[in-house]
Short mmCIF file of C-alpha atoms and ligand atoms in Angstrom, two decimals:
data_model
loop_
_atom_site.label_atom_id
_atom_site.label_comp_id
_atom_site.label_asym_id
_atom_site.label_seq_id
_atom_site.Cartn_x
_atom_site.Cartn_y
_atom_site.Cartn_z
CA UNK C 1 -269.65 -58.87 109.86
CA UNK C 2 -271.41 -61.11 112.62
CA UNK C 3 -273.70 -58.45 114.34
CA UNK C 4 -273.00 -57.36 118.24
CA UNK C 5 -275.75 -57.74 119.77
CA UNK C 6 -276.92 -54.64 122.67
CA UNK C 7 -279.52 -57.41 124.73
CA UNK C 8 -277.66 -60.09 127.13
CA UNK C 9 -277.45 -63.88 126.97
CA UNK C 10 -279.93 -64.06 129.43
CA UNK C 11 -282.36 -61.89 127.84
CA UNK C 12 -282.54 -64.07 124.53
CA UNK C 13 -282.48 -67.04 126.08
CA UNK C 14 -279.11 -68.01 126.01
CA UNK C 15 -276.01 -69.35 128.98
CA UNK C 16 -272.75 -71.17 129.07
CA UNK C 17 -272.59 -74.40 128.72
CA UNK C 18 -270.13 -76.26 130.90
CA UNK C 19 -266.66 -77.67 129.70
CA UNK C 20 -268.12 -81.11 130.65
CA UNK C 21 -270.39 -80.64 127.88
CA UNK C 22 -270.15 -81.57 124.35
CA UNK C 23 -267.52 -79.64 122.21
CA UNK C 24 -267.71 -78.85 118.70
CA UNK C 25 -263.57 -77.74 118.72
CA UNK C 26 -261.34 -76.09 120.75
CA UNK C 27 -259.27 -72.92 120.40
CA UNK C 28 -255.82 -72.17 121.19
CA UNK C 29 -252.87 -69.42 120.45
CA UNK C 30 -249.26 -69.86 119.89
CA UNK C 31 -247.20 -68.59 122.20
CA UNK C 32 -243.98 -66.46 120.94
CA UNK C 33 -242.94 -63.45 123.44
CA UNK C 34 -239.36 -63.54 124.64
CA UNK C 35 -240.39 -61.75 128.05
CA UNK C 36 -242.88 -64.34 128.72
CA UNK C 37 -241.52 -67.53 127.26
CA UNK C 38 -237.58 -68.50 128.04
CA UNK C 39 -235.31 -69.04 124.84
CA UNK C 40 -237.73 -67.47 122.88
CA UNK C 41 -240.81 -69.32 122.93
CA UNK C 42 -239.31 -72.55 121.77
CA UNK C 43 -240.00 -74.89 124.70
CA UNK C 44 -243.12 -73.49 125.05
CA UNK C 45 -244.19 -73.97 121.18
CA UNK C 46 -243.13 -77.48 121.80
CA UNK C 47 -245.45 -77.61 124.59
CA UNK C 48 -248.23 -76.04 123.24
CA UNK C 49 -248.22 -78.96 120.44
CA UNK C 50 -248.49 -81.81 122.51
CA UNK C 51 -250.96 -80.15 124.22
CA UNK C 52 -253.12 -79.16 120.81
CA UNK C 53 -251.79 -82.60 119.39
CA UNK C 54 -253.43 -84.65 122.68
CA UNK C 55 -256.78 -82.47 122.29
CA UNK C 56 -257.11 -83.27 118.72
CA UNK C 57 -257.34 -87.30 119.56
CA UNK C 58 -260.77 -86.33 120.62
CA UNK C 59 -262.05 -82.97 118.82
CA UNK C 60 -260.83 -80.86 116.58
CA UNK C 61 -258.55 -77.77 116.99
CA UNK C 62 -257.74 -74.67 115.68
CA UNK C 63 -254.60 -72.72 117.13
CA UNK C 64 -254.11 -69.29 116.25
CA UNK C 65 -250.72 -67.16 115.56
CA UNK C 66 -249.14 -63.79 114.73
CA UNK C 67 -248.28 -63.06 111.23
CA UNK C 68 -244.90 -63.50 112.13
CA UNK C 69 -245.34 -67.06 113.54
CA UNK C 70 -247.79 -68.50 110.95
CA UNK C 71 -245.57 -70.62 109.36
CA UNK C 72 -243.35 -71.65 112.40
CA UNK C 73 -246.89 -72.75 114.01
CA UNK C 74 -248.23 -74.25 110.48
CA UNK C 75 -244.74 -76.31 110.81
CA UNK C 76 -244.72 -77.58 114.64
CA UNK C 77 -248.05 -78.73 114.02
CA UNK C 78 -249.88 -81.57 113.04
CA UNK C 79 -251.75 -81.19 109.68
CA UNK C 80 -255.05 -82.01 111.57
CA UNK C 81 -254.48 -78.81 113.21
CA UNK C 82 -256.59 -76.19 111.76
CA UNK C 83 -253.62 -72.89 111.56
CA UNK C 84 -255.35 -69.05 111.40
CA UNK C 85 -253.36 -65.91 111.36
CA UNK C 86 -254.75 -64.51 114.38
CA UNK C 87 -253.21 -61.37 115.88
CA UNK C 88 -252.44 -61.65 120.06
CA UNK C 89 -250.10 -60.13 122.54
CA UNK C 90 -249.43 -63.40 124.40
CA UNK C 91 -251.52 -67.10 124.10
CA UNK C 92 -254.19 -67.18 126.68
CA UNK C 93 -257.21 -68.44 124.84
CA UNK C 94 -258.79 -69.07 127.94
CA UNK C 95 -258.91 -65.69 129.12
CA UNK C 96 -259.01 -63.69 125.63
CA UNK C 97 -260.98 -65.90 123.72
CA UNK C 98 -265.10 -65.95 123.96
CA UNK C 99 -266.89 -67.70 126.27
CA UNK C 100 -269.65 -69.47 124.25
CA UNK C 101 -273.71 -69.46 124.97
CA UNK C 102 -276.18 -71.09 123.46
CA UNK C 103 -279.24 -71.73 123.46
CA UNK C 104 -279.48 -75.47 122.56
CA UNK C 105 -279.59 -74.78 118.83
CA UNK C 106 -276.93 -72.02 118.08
CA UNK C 107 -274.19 -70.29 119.37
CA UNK C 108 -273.03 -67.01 119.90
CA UNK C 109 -270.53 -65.47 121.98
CA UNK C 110 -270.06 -62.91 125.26
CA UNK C 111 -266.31 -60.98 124.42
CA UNK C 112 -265.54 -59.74 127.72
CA UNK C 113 -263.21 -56.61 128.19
CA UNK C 114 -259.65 -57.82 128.91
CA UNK C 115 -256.99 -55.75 130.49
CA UNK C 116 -254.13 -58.20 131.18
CA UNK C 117 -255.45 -58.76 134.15
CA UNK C 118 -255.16 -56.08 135.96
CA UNK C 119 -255.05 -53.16 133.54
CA UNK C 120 -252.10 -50.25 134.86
CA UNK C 121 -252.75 -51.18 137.35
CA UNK C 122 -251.01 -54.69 138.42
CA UNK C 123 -251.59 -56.01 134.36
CA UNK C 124 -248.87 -57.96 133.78
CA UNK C 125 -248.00 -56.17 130.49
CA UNK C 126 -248.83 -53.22 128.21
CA UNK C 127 -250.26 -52.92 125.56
CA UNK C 128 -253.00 -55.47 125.58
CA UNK C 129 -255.02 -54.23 122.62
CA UNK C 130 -254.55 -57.41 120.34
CA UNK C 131 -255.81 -59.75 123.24
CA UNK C 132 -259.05 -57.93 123.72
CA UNK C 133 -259.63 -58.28 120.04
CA UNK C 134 -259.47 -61.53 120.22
CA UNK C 135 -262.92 -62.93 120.87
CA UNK C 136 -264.51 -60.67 118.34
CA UNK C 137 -262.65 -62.39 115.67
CA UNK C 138 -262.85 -66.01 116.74
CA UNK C 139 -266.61 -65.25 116.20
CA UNK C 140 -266.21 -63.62 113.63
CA UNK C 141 -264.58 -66.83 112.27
CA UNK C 142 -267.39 -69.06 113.32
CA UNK C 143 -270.21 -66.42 112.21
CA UNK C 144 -271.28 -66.44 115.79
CA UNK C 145 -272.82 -62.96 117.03
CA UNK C 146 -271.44 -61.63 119.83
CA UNK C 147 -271.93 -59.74 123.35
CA UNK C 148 -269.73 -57.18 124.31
CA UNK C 149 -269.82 -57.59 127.89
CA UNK C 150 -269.35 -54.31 130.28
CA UNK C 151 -266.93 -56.23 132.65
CA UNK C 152 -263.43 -56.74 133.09
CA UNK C 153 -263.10 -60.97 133.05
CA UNK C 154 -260.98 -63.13 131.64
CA UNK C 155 -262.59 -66.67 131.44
CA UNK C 156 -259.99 -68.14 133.71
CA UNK C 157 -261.48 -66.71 136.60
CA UNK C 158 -264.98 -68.39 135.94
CA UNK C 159 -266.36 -72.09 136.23
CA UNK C 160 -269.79 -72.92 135.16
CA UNK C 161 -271.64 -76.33 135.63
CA UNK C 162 -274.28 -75.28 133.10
CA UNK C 163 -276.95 -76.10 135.59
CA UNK C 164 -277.03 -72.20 136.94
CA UNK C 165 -274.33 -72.26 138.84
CA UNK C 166 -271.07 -69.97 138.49
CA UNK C 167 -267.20 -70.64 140.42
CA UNK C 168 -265.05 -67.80 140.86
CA UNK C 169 -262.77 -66.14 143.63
CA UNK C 170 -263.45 -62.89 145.28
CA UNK C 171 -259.59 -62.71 145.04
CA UNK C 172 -260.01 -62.13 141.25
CA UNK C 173 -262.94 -60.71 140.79
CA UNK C 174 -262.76 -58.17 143.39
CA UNK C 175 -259.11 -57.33 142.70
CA UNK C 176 -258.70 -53.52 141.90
CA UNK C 177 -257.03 -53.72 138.62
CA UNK C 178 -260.06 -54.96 137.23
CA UNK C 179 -263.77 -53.60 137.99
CA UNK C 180 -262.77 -50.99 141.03
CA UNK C 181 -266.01 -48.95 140.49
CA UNK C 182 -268.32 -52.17 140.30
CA UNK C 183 -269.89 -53.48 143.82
CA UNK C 184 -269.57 -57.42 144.41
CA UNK C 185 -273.02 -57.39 143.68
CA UNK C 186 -273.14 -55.39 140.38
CA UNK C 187 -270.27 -58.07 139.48
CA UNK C 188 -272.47 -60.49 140.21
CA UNK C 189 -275.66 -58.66 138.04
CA UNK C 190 -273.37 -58.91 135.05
CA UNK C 191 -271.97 -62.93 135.47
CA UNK C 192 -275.90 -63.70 135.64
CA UNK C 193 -276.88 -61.64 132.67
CA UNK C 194 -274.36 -62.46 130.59
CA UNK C 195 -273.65 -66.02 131.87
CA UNK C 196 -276.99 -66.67 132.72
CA UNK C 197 -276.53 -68.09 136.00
CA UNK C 198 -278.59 -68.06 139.01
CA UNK C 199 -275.96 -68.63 141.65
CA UNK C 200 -272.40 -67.31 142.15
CA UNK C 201 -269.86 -69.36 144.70
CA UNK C 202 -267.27 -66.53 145.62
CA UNK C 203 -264.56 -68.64 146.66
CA UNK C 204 -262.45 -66.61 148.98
CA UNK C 205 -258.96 -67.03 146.77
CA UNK C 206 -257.03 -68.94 144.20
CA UNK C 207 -253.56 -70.86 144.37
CA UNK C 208 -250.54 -68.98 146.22
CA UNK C 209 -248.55 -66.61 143.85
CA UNK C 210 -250.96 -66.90 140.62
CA UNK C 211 -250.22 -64.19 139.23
CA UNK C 212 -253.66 -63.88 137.52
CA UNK C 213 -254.36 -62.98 141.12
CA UNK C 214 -256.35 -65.96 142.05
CA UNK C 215 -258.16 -67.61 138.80
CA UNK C 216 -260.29 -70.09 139.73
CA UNK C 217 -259.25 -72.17 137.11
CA UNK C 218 -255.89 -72.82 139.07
CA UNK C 219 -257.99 -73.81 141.98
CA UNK C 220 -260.90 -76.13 141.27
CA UNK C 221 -263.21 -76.82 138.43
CA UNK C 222 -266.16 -78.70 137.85
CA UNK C 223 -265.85 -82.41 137.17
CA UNK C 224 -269.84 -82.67 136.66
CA UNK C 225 -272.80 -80.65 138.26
CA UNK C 226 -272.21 -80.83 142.21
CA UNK C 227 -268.68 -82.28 141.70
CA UNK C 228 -265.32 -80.81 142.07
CA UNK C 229 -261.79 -80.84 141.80
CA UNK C 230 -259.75 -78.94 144.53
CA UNK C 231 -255.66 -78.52 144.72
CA UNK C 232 -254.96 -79.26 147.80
CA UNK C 233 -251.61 -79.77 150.03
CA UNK C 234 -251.18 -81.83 153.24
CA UNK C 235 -248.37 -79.40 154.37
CA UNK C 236 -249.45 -76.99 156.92
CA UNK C 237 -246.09 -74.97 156.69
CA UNK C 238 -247.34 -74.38 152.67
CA UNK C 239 -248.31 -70.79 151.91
CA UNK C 240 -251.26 -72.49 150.13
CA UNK C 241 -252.29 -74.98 152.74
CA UNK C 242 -254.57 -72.25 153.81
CA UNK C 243 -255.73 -71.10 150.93
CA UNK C 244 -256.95 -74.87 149.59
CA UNK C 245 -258.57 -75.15 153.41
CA UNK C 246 -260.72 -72.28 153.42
CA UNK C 247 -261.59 -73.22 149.83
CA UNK C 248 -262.89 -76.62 151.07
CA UNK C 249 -264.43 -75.45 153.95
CA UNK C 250 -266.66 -72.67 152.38
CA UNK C 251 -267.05 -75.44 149.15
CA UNK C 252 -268.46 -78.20 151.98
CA UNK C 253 -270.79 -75.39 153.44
CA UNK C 254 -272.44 -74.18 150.11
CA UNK C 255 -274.49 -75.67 147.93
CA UNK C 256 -275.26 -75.17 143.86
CA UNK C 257 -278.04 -73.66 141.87
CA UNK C 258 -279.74 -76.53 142.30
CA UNK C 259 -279.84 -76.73 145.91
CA UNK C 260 -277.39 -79.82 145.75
CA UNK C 261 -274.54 -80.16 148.48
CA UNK C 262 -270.95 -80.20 146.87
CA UNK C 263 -269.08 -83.10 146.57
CA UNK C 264 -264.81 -81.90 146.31
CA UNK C 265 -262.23 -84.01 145.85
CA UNK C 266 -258.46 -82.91 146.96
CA UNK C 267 -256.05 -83.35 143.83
CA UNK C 268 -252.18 -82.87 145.83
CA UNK C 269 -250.42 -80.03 144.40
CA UNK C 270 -247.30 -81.15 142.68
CA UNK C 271 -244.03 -79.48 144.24
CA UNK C 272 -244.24 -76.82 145.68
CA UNK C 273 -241.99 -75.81 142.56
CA UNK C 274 -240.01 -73.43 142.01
CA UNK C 275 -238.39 -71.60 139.04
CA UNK C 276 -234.64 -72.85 138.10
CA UNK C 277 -231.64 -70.15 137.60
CA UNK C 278 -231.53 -71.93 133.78
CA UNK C 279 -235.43 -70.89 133.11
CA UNK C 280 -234.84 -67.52 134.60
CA UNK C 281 -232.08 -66.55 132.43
CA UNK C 282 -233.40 -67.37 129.24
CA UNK C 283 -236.58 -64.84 129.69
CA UNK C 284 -235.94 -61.87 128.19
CA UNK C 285 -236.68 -58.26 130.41
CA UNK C 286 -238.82 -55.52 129.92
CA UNK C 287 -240.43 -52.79 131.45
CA UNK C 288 -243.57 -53.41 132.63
CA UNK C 289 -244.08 -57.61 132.51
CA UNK C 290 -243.28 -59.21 135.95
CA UNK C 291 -239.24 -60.42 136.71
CA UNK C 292 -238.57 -63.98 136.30
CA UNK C 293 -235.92 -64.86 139.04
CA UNK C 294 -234.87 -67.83 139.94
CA UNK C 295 -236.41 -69.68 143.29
CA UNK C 296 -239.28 -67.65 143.10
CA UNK C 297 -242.77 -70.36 143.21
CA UNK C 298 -245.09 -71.38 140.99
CA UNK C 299 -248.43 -71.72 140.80
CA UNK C 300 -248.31 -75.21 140.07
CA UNK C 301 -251.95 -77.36 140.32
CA UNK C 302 -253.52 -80.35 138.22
CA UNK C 303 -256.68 -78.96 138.51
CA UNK C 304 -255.86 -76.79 135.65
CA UNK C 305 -256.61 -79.71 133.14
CA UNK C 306 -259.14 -79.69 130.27
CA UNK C 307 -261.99 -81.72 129.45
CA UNK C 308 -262.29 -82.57 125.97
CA UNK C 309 -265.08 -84.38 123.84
CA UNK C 310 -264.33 -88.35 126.02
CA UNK C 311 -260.86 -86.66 127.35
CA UNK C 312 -259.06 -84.68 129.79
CA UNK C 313 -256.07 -83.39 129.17
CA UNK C 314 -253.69 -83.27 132.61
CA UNK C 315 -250.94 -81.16 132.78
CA UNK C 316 -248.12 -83.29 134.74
CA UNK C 317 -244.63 -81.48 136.05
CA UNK C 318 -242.29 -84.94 136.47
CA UNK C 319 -242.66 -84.89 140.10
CA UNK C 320 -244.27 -87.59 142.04
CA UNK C 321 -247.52 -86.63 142.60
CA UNK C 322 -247.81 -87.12 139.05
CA UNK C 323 -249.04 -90.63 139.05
CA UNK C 324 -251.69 -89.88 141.98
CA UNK C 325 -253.19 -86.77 140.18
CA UNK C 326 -253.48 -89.01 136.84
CA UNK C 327 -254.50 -92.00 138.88
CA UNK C 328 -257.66 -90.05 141.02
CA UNK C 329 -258.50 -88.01 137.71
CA UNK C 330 -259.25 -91.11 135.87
CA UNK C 331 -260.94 -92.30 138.49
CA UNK C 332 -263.11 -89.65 138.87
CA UNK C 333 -263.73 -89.55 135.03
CA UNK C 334 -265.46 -92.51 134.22
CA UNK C 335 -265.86 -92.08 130.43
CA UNK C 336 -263.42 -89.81 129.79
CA UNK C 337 -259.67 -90.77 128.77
CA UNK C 338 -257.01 -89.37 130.56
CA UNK C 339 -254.22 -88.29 128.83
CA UNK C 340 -250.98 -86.35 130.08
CA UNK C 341 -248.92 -83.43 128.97
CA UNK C 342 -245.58 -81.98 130.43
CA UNK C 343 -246.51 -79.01 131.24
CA UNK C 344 -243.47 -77.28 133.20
CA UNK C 345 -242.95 -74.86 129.87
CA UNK C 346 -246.66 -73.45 130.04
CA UNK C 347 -246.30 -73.25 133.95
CA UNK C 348 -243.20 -70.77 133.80
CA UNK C 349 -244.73 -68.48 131.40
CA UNK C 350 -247.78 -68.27 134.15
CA UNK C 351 -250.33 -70.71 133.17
CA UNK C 352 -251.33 -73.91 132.41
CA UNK C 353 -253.36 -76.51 129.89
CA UNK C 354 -256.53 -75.30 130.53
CA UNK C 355 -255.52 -71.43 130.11
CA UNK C 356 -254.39 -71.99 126.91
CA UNK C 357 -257.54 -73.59 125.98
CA UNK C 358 -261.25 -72.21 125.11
CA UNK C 359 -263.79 -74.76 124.11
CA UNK C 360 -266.57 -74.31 121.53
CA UNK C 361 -269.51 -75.96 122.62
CA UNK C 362 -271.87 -77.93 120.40
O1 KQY I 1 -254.65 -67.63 132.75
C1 KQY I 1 -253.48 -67.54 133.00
N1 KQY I 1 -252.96 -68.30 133.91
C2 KQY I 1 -252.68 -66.54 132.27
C3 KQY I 1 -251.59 -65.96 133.02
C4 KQY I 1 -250.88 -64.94 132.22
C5 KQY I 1 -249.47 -64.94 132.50
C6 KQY I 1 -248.72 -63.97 131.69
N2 KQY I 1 -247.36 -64.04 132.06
#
């Protein structure tokens, strides 16, 4: 058993790399709940293999499934595709999985507490018990020790730029289904010990009607250290027109670790979108997960793309903002390949590429 370790990253030496960085693999889950996915998980297995099947053109993968889907997965994937039996309530890597540190010459792991973000409070379902195992056995897997961090986080709601500096939205962070008896700056304490971070940018929320209340990761990421990526809309009459504003404003007015000024660059939003009558129906219902019901939005955004080893990997909804988001992205990402995925399955089950995704750093 890989030990857990009672010091912090920052202690031994150790932080986050960011997702810019070099990867030695990524990890993913398979997705298979009928109150989450429509027509039981079907279109959104399909999804999740292009999406695994356009990361592993640059790095390798390993996806992750319940007993009960091991051989479905091992079957709608390509053989490249490394296939574990890996026990999960629903297939948010990004938020369940670890968030790697190292320390330039190995790796080990911080396993945050996970509550389905939100907990009985406003989780969005019950129980969650198999997620929050989750990181402990990924790192198990790669013989990486771990950190059991005292905090409430799922790694959507962080960005790092590995130069010190940590993204995230008060929205999330300082919601009360997660850390209620923590301070903003004991929240803070913990990102920097077990991040190792010097600065945190409290962005003041996410996209309109995440229901992840506000991950940043929906918002804007890091393209390189001082440079971002921002969804953005033109229309003023758009619930989220204020949001992306006062995201760009307090973004222009800060500056990193480092002491550099931000550069952000507006990616349009595609849509706004909204769910069908057709996608509704075919969710299943149960107590305690949110309804799906037809009309209601999305939380639809580019920005939740991942960077891969010379990639990125751009979720795209067949609307036309497609081409523009692909178009700037590439243009901002000299070096990098980018690729596109539909992504409208992985949106309706509350999501997108990059929350499905958890890279292991190098
Ligand atoms: O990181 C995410 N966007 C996960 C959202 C969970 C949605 C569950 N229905």
């Amino acid at each position: 058993m890989t030990p857990t370790l009672k010091s912090t990253p920052r202690a031994d030496g150790f932080s986050m790399p960011a997702e810019f960085s070099p990867h030695a693999g990524t990890w993913m889950l398979w997705p298979q709940r009928p109150d989450n996915w429509r027509l039981g998980a079907k279109p959104a297995q399909k999804a999740f293999a292009a999406v695994a099947s356009a990361i592993a053109q640059f790095e390798p993968v390993t996806v992750g499934a319940n007993h009960s889907q091991y051989s479905q997965a091992r079957a709608k994937l390509p053989a490249e595709i490394r296939v574990v039996e890996l026990s999960s309530n629903d297939a948010w890597m990004r938020d369940v999985g670890p968030s790697f540190v190292s320390d330039g010459k190995s790796l080990r792991g911080v396993d945050w507490l996970f509550n389905a973000w939100g907990g009985l409070f406003n989780g969005l379902y019950f129980p969650w018990d198999l997620d929050d195992a989750v990181a402990a056995k990924v790192l198990e897997i790669e013989r990486a020790p771990r950190y059991r961090a005292p905090l409430v986080l799922e790694g959507g709601s962080i960005h790092v730029d590995g130069e010190g500096t940590c993204l995230t939205t008060a929205e999330c962070l300082l919601s009360p289904g997660r850390n209620p008896q923590l301070s903003q700056p004991e929240i803070e304490a913990h990102l920097r010990d077990y991040l190792n971070v010097e600065k945190v940018l409290w962005v003041p929320r996410g996209v309109f009607n995440d229901e992840t209340t506000g991950h940043i990761d929906n918002l804007a990421c890091f393209l390189r250290p001082g440079v971002l990526a921002l969804t953005w809309t033109d229309d003023k009459t758009d619930p989220q027109y204020e949001r992306s504003a006062e995201a760009y404003d307090f973004l222009m007015s800060a500056s990193d670790a480092r002491g550099r000024r931000l550069q952000v660059h507006k990616i349009h939003q595609p849509g706004p979108l909204t769910i069908r009558a057709e996608e509704a129906e075919g969710v299943d219902s149960a107590e305690g997960t949110i309804p799906r019901r037809a009309g209601d939005r999305l939380a639809g955004s580019y920005v939740n793309f991942y960077l891969c080893n010379g990639g990125a990997v751009v979720p795209v909804f067949g609307h036309p903002h497609d081409a523009a988001a692909l178009e700037t992205l590439q243009n901002l990402l000299p070096g990098r390949r980018v690729v596109s995925v539909p992504a409208r399955e992985i949106l309706l089950g509350g999501g997108n590429i990059h929350c499905i995704t958890q890279q292991q750093p190098l």
